[in-house]
Coordinates of C-alpha atoms in Angstrom, one line a residue:
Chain L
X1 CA -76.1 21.0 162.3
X2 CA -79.3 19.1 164.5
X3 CA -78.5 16.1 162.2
X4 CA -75.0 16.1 163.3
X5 CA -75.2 16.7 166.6
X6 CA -78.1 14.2 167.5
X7 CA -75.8 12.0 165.6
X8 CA -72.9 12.3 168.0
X9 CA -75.5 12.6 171.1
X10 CA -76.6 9.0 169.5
X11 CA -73.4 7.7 169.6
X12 CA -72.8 8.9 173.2
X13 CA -70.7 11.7 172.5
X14 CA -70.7 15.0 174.9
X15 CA -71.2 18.1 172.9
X16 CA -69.8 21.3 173.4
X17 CA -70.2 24.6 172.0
X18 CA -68.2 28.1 172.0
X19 CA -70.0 30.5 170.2
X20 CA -67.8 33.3 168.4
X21 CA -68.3 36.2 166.5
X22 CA -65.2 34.8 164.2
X23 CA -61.6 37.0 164.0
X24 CA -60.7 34.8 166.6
X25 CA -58.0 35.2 169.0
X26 CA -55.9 33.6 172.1
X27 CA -59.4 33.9 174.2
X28 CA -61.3 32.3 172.1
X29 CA -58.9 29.5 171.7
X30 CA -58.5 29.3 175.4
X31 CA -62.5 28.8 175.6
X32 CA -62.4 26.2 173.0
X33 CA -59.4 24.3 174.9
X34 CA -61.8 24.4 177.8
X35 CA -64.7 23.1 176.2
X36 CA -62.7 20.6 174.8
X37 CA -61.8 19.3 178.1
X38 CA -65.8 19.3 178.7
X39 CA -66.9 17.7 175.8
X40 CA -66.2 15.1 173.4
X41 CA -67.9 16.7 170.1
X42 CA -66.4 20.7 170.2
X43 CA -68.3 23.2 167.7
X44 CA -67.2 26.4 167.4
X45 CA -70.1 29.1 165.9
X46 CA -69.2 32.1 164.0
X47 CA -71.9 34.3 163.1
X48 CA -71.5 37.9 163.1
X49 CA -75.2 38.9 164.6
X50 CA -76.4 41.8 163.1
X51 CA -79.5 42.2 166.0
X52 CA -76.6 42.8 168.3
X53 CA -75.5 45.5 167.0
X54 CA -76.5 49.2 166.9
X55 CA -77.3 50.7 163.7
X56 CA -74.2 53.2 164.6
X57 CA -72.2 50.5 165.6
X58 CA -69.4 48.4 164.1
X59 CA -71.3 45.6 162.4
X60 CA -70.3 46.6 158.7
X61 CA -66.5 46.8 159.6
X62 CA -66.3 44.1 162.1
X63 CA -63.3 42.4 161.1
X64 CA -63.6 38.9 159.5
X65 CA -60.7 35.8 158.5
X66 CA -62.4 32.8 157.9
X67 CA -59.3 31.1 156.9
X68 CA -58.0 31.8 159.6
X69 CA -60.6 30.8 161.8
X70 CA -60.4 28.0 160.5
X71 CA -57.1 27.0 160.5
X72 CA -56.6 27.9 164.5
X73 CA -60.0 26.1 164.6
X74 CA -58.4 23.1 163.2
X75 CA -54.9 23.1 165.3
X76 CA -57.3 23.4 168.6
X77 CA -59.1 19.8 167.8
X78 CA -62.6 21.5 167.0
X79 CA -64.6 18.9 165.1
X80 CA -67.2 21.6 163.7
X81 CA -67.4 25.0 162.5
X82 CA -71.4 26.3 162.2
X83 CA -70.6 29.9 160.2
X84 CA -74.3 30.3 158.6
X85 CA -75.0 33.1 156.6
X86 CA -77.5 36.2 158.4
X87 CA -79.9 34.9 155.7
X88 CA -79.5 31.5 157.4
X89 CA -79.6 32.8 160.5
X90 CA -82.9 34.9 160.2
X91 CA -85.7 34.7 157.9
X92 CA -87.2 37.9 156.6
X93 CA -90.1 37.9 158.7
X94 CA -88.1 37.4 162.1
X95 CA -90.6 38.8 164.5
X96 CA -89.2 36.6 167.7
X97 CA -87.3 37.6 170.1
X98 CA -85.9 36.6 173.3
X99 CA -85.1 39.2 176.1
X100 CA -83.5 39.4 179.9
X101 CA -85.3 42.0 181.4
X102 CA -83.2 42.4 184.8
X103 CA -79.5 42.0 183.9
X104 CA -79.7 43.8 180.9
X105 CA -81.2 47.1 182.1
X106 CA -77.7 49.3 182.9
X107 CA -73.9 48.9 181.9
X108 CA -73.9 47.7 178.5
X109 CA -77.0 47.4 178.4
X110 CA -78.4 50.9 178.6
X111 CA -75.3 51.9 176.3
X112 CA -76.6 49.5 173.5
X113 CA -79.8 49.2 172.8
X114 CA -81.5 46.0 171.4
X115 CA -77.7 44.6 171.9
X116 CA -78.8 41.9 174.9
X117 CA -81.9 41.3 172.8
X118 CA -79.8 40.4 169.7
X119 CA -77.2 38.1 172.3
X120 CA -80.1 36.0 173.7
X121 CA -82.0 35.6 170.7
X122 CA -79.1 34.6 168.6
X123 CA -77.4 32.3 171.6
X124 CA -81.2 30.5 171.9
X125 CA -80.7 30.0 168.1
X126 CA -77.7 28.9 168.3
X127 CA -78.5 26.6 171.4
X128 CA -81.0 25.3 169.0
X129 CA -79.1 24.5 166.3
X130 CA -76.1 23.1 167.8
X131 CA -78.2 21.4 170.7
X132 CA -74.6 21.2 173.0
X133 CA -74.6 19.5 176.7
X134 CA -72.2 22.1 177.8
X135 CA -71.4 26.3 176.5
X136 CA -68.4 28.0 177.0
X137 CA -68.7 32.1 177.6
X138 CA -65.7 34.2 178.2
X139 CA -65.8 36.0 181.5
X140 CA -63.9 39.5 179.3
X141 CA -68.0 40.2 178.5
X142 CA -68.5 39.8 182.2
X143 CA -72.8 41.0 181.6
X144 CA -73.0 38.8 179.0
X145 CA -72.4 35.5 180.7
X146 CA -74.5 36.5 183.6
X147 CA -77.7 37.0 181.4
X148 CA -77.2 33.6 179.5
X149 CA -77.1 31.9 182.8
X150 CA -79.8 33.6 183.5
X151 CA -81.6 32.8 180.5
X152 CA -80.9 29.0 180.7
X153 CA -82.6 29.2 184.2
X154 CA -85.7 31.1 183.0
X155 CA -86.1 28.9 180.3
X156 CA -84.5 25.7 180.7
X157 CA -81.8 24.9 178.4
X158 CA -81.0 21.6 178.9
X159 CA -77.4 23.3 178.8
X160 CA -74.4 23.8 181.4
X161 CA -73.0 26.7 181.2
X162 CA -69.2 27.3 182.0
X163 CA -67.6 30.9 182.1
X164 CA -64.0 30.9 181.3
X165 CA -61.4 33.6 182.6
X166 CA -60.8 36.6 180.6
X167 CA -57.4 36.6 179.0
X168 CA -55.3 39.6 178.5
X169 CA -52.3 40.3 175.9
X170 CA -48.5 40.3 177.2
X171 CA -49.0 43.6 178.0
X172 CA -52.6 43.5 179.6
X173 CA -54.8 44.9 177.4
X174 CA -58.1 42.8 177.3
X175 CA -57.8 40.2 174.2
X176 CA -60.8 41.9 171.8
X177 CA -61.4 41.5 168.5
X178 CA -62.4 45.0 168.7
X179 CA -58.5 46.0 169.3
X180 CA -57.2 45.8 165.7
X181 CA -59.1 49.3 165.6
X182 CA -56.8 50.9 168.0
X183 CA -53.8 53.3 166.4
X184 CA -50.5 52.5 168.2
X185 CA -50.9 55.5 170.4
X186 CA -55.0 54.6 171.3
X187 CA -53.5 51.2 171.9
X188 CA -50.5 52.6 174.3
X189 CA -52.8 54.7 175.8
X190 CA -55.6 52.2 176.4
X191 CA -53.7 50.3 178.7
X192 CA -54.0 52.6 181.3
X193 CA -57.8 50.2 181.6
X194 CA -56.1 47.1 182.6
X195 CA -53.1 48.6 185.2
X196 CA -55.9 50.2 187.0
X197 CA -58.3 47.6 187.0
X198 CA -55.2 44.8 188.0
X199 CA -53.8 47.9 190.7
X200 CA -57.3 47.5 192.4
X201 CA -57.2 46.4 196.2
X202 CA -59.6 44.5 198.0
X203 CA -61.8 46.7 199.8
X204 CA -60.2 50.4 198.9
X205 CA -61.9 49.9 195.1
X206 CA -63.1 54.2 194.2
X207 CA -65.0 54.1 190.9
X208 CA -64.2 58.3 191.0
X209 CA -60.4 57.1 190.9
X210 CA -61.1 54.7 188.2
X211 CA -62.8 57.2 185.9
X212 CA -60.2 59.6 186.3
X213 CA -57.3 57.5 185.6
X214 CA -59.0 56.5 182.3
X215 CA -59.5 60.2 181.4
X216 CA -56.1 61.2 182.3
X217 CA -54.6 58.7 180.0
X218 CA -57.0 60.2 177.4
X219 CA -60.0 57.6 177.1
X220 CA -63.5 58.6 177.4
X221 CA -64.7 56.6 179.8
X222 CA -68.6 55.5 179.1
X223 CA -69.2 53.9 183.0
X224 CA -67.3 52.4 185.5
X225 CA -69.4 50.3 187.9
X226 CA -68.6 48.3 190.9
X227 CA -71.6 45.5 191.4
X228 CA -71.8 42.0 192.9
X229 CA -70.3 39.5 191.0
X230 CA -72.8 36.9 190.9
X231 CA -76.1 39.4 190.8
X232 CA -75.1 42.3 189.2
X233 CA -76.7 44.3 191.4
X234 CA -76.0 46.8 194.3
X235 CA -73.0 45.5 196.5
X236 CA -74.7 44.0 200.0
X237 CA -73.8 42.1 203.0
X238 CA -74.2 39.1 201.1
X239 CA -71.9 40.2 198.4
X240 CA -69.1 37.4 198.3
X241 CA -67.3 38.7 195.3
X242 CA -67.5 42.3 193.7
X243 CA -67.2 43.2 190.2
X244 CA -65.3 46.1 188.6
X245 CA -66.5 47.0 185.3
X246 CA -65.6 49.2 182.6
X247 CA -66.3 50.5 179.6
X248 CA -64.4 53.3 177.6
X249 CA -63.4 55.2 174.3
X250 CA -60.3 55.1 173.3
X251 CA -60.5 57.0 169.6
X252 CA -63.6 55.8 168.2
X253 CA -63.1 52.1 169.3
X254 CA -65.1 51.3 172.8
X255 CA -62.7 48.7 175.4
X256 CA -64.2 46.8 178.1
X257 CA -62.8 45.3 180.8
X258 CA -63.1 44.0 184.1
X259 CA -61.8 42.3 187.3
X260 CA -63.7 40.3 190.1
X261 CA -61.8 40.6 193.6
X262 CA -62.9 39.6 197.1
X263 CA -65.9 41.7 199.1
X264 CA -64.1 43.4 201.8
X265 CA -66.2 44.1 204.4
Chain A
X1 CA -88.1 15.4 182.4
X2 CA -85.1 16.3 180.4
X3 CA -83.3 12.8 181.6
X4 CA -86.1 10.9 180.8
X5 CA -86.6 12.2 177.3
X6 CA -82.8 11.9 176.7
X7 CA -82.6 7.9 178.0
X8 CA -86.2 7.1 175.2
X9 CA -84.2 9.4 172.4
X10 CA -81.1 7.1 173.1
X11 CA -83.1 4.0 172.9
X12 CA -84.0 5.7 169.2
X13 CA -87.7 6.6 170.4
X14 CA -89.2 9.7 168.7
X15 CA -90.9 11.8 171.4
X16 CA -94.2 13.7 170.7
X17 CA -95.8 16.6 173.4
X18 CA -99.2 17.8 174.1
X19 CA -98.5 20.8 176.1
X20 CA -102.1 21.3 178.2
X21 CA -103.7 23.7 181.0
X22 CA -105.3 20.4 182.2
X23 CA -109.0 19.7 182.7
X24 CA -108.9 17.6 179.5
X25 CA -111.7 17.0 177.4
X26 CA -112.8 15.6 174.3
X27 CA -110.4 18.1 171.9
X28 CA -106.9 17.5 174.2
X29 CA -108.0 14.1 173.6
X30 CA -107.5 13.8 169.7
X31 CA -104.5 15.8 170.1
X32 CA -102.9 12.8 172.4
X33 CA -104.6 10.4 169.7
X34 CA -102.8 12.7 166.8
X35 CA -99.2 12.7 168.8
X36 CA -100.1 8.8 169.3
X37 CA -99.7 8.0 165.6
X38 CA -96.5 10.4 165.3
X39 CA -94.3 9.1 168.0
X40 CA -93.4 6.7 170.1
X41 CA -93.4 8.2 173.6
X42 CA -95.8 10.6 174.3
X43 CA -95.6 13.3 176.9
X44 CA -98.7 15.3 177.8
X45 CA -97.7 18.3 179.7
X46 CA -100.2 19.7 182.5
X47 CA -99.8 22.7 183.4
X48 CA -102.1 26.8 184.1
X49 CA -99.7 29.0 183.7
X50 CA -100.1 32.1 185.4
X51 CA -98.0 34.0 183.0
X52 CA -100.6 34.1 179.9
X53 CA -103.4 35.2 182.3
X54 CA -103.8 38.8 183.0
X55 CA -104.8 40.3 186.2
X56 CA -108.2 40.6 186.1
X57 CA -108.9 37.0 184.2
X58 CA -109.9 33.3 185.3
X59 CA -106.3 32.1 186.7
X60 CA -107.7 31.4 190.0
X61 CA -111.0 29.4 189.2
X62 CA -109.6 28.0 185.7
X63 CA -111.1 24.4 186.5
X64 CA -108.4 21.7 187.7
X65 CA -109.2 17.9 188.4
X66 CA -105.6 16.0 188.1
X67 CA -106.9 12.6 189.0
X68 CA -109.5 12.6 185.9
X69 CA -106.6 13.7 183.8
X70 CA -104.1 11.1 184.6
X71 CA -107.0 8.5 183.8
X72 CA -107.6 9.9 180.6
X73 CA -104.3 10.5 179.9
X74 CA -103.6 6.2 181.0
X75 CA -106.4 5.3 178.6
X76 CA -104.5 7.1 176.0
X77 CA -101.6 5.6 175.9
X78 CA -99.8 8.3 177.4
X79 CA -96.6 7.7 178.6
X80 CA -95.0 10.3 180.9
X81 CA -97.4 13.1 182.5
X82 CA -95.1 16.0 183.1
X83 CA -97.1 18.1 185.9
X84 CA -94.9 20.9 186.7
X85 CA -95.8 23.5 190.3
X86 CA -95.9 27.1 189.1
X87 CA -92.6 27.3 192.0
X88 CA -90.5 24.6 189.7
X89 CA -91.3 26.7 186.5
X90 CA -90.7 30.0 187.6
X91 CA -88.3 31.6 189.6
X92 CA -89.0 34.5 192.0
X93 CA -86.2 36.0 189.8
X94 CA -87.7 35.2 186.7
X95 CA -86.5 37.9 184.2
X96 CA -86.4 36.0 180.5
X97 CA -89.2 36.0 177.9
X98 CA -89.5 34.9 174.5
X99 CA -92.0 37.3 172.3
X100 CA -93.7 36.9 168.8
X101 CA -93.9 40.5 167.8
X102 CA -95.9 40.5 163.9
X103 CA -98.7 38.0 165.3
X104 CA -99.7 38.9 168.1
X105 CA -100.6 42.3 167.7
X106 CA -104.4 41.8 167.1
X107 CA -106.6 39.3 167.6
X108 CA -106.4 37.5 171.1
X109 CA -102.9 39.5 171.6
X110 CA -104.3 42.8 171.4
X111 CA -107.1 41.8 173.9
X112 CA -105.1 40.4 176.1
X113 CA -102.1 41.8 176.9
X114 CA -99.4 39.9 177.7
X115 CA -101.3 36.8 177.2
X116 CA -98.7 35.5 174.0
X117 CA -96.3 36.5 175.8
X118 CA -96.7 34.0 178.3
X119 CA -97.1 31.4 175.8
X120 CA -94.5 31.2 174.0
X121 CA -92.4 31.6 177.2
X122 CA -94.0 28.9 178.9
X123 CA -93.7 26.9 175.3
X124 CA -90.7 27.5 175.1
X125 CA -89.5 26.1 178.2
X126 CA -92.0 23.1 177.9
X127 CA -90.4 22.0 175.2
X128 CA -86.6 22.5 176.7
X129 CA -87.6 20.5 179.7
X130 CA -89.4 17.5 177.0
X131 CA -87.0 17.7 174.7
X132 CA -89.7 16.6 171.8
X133 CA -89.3 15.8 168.2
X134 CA -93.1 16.7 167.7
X135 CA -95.7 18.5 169.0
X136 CA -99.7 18.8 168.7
X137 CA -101.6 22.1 169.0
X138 CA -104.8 22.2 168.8
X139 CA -106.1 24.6 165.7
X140 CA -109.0 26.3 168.3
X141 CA -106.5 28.6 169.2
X142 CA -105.9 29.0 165.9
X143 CA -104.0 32.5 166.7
X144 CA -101.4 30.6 169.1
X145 CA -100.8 27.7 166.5
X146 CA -99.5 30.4 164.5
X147 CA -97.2 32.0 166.8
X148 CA -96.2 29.0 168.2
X149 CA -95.2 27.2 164.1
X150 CA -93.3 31.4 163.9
X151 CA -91.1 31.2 167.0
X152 CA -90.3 27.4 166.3
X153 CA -89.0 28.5 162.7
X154 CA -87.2 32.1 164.5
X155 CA -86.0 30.3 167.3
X156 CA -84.2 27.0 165.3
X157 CA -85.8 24.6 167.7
X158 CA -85.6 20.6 166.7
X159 CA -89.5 20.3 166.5
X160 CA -91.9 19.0 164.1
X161 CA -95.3 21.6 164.8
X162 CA -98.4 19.5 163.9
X163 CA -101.8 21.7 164.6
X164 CA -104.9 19.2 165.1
X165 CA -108.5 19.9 164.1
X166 CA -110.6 21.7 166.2
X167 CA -113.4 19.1 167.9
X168 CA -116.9 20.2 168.8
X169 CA -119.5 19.2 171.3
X170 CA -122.5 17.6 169.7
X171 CA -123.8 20.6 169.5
X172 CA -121.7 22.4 167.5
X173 CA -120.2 24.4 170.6
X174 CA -116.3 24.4 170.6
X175 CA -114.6 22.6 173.0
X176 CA -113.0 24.0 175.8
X177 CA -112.3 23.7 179.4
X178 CA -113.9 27.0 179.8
X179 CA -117.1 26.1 178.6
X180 CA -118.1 24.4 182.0
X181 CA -118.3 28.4 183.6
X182 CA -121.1 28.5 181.0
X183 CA -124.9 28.9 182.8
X184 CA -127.4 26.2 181.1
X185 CA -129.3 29.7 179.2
X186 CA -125.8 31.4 178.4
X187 CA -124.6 27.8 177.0
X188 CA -127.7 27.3 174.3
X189 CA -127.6 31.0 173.6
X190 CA -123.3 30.5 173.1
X191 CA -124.5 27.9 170.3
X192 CA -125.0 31.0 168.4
X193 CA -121.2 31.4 167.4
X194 CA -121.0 27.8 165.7
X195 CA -124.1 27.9 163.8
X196 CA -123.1 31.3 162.0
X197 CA -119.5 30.0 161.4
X198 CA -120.8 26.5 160.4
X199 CA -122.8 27.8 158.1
X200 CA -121.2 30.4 156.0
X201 CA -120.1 30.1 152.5
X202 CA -117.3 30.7 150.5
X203 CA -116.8 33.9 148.7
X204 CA -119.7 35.3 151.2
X205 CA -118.4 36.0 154.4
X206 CA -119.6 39.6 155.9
X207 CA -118.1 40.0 159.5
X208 CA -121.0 42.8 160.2
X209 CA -123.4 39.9 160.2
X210 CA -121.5 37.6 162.4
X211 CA -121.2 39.9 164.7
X212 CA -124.8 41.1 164.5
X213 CA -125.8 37.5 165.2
X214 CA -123.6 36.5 168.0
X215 CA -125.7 40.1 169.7
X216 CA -128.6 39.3 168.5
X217 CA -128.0 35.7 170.2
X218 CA -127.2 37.9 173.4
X219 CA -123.6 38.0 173.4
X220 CA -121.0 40.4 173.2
X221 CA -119.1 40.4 170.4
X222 CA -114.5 41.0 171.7
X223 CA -113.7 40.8 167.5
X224 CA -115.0 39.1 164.6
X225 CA -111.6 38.7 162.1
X226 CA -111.6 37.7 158.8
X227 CA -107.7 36.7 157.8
X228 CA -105.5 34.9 155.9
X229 CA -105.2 31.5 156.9
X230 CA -101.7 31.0 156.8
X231 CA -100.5 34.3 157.8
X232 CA -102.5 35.9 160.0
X233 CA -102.9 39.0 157.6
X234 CA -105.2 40.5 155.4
X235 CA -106.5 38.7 152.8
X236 CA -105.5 39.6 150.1
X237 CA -104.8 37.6 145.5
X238 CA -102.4 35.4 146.7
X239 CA -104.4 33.9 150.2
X240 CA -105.1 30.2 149.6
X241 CA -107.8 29.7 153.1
X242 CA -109.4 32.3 155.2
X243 CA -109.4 32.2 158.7
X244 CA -113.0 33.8 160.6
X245 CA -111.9 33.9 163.9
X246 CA -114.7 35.2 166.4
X247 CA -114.6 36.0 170.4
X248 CA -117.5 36.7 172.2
X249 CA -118.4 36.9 175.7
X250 CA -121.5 34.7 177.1
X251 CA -122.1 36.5 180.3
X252 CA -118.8 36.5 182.0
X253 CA -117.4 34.1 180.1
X254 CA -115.1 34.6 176.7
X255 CA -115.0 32.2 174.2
X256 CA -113.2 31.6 170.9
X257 CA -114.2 30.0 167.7
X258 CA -113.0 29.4 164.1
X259 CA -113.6 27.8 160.7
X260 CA -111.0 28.2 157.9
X261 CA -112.5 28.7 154.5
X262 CA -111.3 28.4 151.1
X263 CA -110.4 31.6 149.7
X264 CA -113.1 32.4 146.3
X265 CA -111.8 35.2 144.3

């Protein structure tokens, strides 16, 4: 994959990568039609990281097509795939890591631990690897794409890195992989997420409400938090944009979602 | 620095890095000579960073003298000094670290806490603001060429590690830029550590007595280690070289020192 790349980069070509967890969907595609408007060389990763995932979590179900993949891949004018193996991917002596320590602390964060650990480690690999001039991240993991900005700050990824809106199913439930898990009623009932979330107005946001709309329509919720948009920390003054996060159970399958509106002052 | 490296690499130049603290001497010099012969533009990067120092060590009076450098650095064919502020590496917001966890647990690491830490961090974004295709370490710090050849192979990135013999004074004494907080008496009585290392033998290396000359020579003793070469770990049928790594304080100075030995069963 370096071979290639410093290939295309020797031949003047732009790279671009979107990095994927595979199963892809109409969010995915819609961050590898961006990047292909970024780049001139698109490579799209798929690499279900283990050291994101909790040892109660999904990792041994996740669901996986790589026909698929690569068939939507192919129609959307990617010129790579990089799907290595986990024993690619890390050797059996892995002992470094790569951490955020400021973004990571709450919302997902403190829900899942080691899961930002696995993201940044596994992203710098894959930074590595690929060696792209520009990254596509999908604003649907909202924490996420804050901490790799973050990270290519702190340690200087020669890398731009664009964040691309989330995109939501007729309907409005979040586009997840994660969703195939839902029964039809989970599913129904699990759009009671996005109607509140896109029902929010500017300044009259009430995490309380939030909460208890999700339990009414009979999710679990695990937080809703309301935080700046660009710091992820406490709303202030300075805020310019506010973001409304939230996580929730709807059966055994956790949803997140969230909406960025305008700080009303 | 990253433009630069990227406008050499399109004109098909292979770039090679010395990552430095400055103050060169003697042993930074045959690293520059070693990264000479492997590519063909050479960065030397000057730089104390005051992440790898803890709070109560020599950040503040670590010897500096940036003219001298540049001149030795000119008469070594170097092409591109890359003299970063402690400002332009580090952001008040700084919150991202790369650690080696199986490495760095004894030795150096366990001695100084957070000191590895602040390596491979800064390392780490040395080499994503050079971009190089090779690097020289200096085997001295035998402990960091280790962890530094580990989170290269963890971490995927596009560089050759090449670690560089370690060059002594006259004398015997290792070099380092620290040697010059060394009192006349505490400098001939330091010579202790490179006569017992230089002279021990194969197959008969007892750390007891190491340790009980560097005391004996009146200093005082951090760790006397005998490992395996390559790994950092006991030695054990299958080690190929030992490594005797010693520290030892000469008044209020620390200083390190190693000879690798082949391994007699």
């Amino acid at each position: 994959m370096q071979e290639c790349s410093r290939k295309e980069r020797l031949e003047g070509k732009r790279i671009g990568v979107v990095p994927t967890m595979g199963y892809l969907h109409d969010g995915h595609l819609s961050l590898i039609d961006r990047v292909r408007e970024l780049a001139d060389f698109v490579v799209v990763t798929i690499f279900v990281n283990p050291t994101q995932f909790g040892p109660f979590e999904d990792l041994d179900k996740y669901p996986r097509d790589f026909e698929r993949d690569c068939e939507q891949c192919m129609a959307h004018g990617v010129n790579v795939i990089f799907a290595p193996s986990a024993g690619d991917m890390y050797h059996p002596g892995h002992s470094t890591w790569v951490t955020e320590e400021a973004l990571t602390t709450d919302l997902c964060g403190s829900r899942r631990p080691n899961h930002f650990r696995g993201v940044t480690t596994v992203v710098t690999k894959l930074f590595n690897a690929v060696l792209p001039d520009v990254a596509v991240f999908g604003q649907k993991d909202a924490q996420q794409a804050l901490v790799i900005r973050r990270m290519v700050r702190d340690l200087n990824f020669p890398i731009e890195i664009v964040v691309a809106p989330l995109v939501r199913e007729a309907d409005g439930l979040a586009m997840s992989s994660r969703n195939r898990y839902l029964s039809p009623d989970e599913r129904r009932r699990a759009l009671a997420i996005s109607r509140i979330l896109l029902g929010l107005t500017p300044g009259k946001v009430n995490p309380d409400l939030i909460w208890d709309g999700i339990t009414k329509a009979g999710g679990r919720v695990d937080y809703v938090e309301v935080r700046d948009a660009d710091t992820l920390g406490e709303v202030t003054r300075d805020t310019r944009e506010i973001l409304v996060a939230v996580a929730a159970y709807f059966g055994p399958t956790r949803l997140i979602d969230n909406v960025v509106l305008p700080h009303v002052h």
